[in-house]
Coordinates of C-alpha atoms in Angstrom, one line a residue:
M1 CA 0.0 0.0 0.0
R2 CA 1.4 3.4 -1.0
Q3 CA 0.3 6.9 0.1
E4 CA -1.8 8.4 -2.7
G5 CA 0.3 10.6 -4.9
T6 CA 3.6 8.7 -4.2
G7 CA 5.8 8.8 -7.3
L8 CA 3.7 11.4 -9.3
W9 CA 6.9 13.5 -9.6
L10 CA 8.5 10.7 -11.6
L11 CA 5.4 10.2 -13.8
N12 CA 5.3 13.9 -14.5
L13 CA 8.9 14.4 -15.5
P14 CA 9.4 15.4 -19.1
E15 CA 12.0 12.6 -19.4
F16 CA 9.4 10.0 -18.4
Q17 CA 6.7 11.5 -20.7
H18 CA 9.2 11.3 -23.6
W19 CA 10.0 7.7 -22.7
L20 CA 6.3 6.9 -22.6
S21 CA 5.5 8.5 -26.0
A22 CA 8.5 8.0 -28.2
P23 CA 9.5 4.6 -29.6
K24 CA 12.5 2.5 -28.6
Q25 CA 13.5 4.5 -25.5
V26 CA 15.7 3.7 -22.5
L27 CA 14.9 5.3 -19.2
I28 CA 17.8 5.0 -16.8
C29 CA 16.9 5.1 -13.1
P30 CA 20.0 4.9 -10.9
G31 CA 20.1 5.2 -7.2
I32 CA 21.9 4.2 -4.1
P33 CA 20.7 1.1 -2.1
G34 CA 17.6 2.0 -0.1
A35 CA 16.7 5.0 -2.3
G36 CA 13.4 3.6 -3.3
K37 CA 14.2 2.3 -6.8
T38 CA 11.9 -0.8 -6.3
V39 CA 9.1 1.4 -5.2
M40 CA 9.5 3.7 -8.2
S41 CA 9.7 0.6 -10.5
S42 CA 6.4 -0.7 -9.1
I43 CA 4.8 2.8 -9.6
V44 CA 5.9 2.8 -13.2
I45 CA 4.6 -0.8 -13.7
H46 CA 1.3 0.1 -12.1
F47 CA 0.9 3.2 -14.2
L48 CA 1.7 1.4 -17.4
N49 CA -0.6 -1.5 -16.6
T50 CA -3.4 0.9 -15.7
T51 CA -2.8 3.1 -18.8
F52 CA -2.6 0.3 -21.3
R53 CA -4.8 -2.4 -19.6
K54 CA -7.4 -2.4 -22.5
D55 CA -4.9 -2.0 -25.3
A56 CA -4.1 -5.4 -26.7
D57 CA -1.3 -3.9 -28.9
V58 CA 0.7 -2.8 -25.9
K59 CA 2.4 -5.1 -23.4
V60 CA 4.0 -4.3 -20.1
A61 CA 6.6 -6.8 -18.7
F62 CA 9.0 -6.6 -15.8
L63 CA 11.9 -8.3 -14.2
F64 CA 12.8 -7.8 -10.6
C65 CA 16.4 -8.9 -9.7
S66 CA 17.4 -9.5 -6.2
Y67 CA 20.7 -10.6 -4.6
Q68 CA 18.6 -13.0 -2.5
S69 CA 17.3 -14.9 -5.5
Q70 CA 20.5 -15.2 -7.6
H71 CA 20.0 -18.9 -8.1
V72 CA 17.0 -18.3 -10.3
Q73 CA 18.3 -15.2 -12.1
K74 CA 20.6 -16.4 -14.7
S75 CA 20.1 -14.7 -18.0
D76 CA 18.1 -17.5 -19.5
D77 CA 15.9 -17.7 -16.4
L78 CA 15.0 -14.0 -16.8
L79 CA 14.5 -14.3 -20.6
S80 CA 12.2 -17.2 -20.1
N81 CA 10.3 -15.2 -17.5
L82 CA 10.0 -12.4 -20.1
L83 CA 8.8 -14.8 -22.7
R84 CA 6.1 -16.1 -20.4
Q85 CA 4.9 -12.6 -19.8
L86 CA 4.9 -11.7 -23.5
A87 CA 3.2 -14.9 -24.6
Y88 CA 0.1 -14.3 -22.5
R89 CA -2.1 -11.5 -23.8
N90 CA -3.6 -9.0 -21.3
S91 CA -6.7 -11.2 -21.3
G92 CA -4.6 -14.1 -19.8
K93 CA -4.8 -16.2 -23.0
L94 CA -1.8 -17.6 -24.7
C95 CA -1.0 -15.7 -27.9
S96 CA -2.4 -17.5 -30.8
H97 CA 0.8 -17.1 -32.8
V98 CA 3.0 -18.9 -30.3
E99 CA 4.2 -21.8 -32.4
D100 CA 2.4 -25.1 -31.8
P101 CA 5.6 -27.1 -31.1
Y102 CA 6.3 -24.8 -28.2
K103 CA 2.8 -24.7 -26.6
E104 CA 3.1 -27.9 -24.6
R105 CA 6.7 -27.3 -23.5
L106 CA 6.0 -23.7 -22.6
A107 CA 3.0 -24.6 -20.5
A108 CA 5.1 -27.2 -18.6
D109 CA 8.5 -25.6 -18.2
W110 CA 9.4 -22.3 -19.9
T111 CA 13.1 -22.8 -19.1
A112 CA 13.1 -26.1 -21.1
L113 CA 13.9 -24.3 -24.3
D114 CA 17.5 -23.9 -25.2
H115 CA 18.9 -20.4 -25.5
E116 CA 18.5 -20.1 -29.3
K117 CA 14.9 -21.4 -29.3
M118 CA 14.0 -19.2 -26.4
T119 CA 15.4 -16.0 -27.9
S120 CA 13.8 -16.9 -31.2
A121 CA 10.4 -17.5 -29.5
L122 CA 10.9 -14.3 -27.5
S123 CA 11.5 -12.2 -30.7
H124 CA 8.6 -14.0 -32.5
T125 CA 6.2 -13.4 -29.7
A126 CA 7.3 -9.7 -29.2
R127 CA 6.4 -9.1 -32.9
S128 CA 2.7 -9.4 -32.0
Y129 CA 2.7 -6.1 -30.2
K130 CA 3.0 -2.5 -31.5
K131 CA 4.7 -1.3 -28.3
I132 CA 6.4 -3.1 -25.4
F133 CA 7.5 -1.6 -22.1
I134 CA 10.0 -3.7 -20.1
V135 CA 10.9 -2.5 -16.6
V136 CA 14.0 -4.1 -15.1
D137 CA 14.5 -3.4 -11.4
G138 CA 17.6 -4.3 -9.4
L139 CA 19.9 -4.6 -12.4
D140 CA 22.8 -4.0 -10.1
E141 CA 21.7 -7.1 -8.1
H142 CA 21.7 -9.3 -11.1
L143 CA 24.5 -11.8 -10.4
P144 CA 27.1 -9.2 -9.3
S145 CA 29.8 -11.8 -9.2
N146 CA 29.2 -12.7 -12.8
P147 CA 29.2 -9.6 -15.0
E148 CA 29.1 -11.8 -18.1
E149 CA 25.6 -13.0 -17.2
R150 CA 24.5 -9.3 -16.9
R151 CA 26.1 -8.5 -20.2
Q152 CA 24.4 -11.4 -21.9
L153 CA 21.0 -10.4 -20.5
L154 CA 21.4 -6.8 -21.6
S155 CA 22.7 -7.9 -25.0
E156 CA 19.5 -10.0 -25.6
L157 CA 17.2 -7.3 -24.4
F158 CA 18.8 -4.7 -26.7
K159 CA 18.6 -7.1 -29.6
L160 CA 14.9 -7.1 -29.1
Q161 CA 14.9 -3.3 -29.1
N162 CA 16.9 -3.2 -32.4
D163 CA 14.1 -4.9 -34.3
L164 CA 11.0 -4.2 -32.3
P165 CA 9.2 -1.3 -30.6
V166 CA 10.6 -2.0 -27.1
S167 CA 11.2 0.6 -24.5
F168 CA 13.1 -0.1 -21.3
A169 CA 13.2 1.4 -17.8
L170 CA 16.5 0.1 -16.2
C171 CA 16.8 0.6 -12.5
F172 CA 20.1 0.0 -10.7

């Protein structure tokens, strides 16, 4: 529960409004530990979900990284989480274009896909939207002892943005 009006300053910033309206944007949200980045991320996600709830052409997805959950935050774990979010429409139904060979595997275990198939399915699934917002919170907590994993995650995310209308909010 948040106090009414919390975070409105962020939502009203010209930088946020530009990120919201322009295609393929990256909003960087840095801050020291305890500054409230996770609260701000949740405010942005809530705002986006509320704003685009009825728009089937816009998808909001998010990743929350935490140093306490590093065992389930390898790049492929996070990408499969993202795939799961994109594959389900706002109505809760699986996208009709998700290829039939993947449907059963995806329903059972989204991480069962190898890296190439997963990134291919992610790209294919993302193409069904006219705009995608992805909020990544705690990026600084994503496997701090393995910077290669973080580089791989960011590389895959930015590959999506190269070809598709994806905007990111990166909080660290």
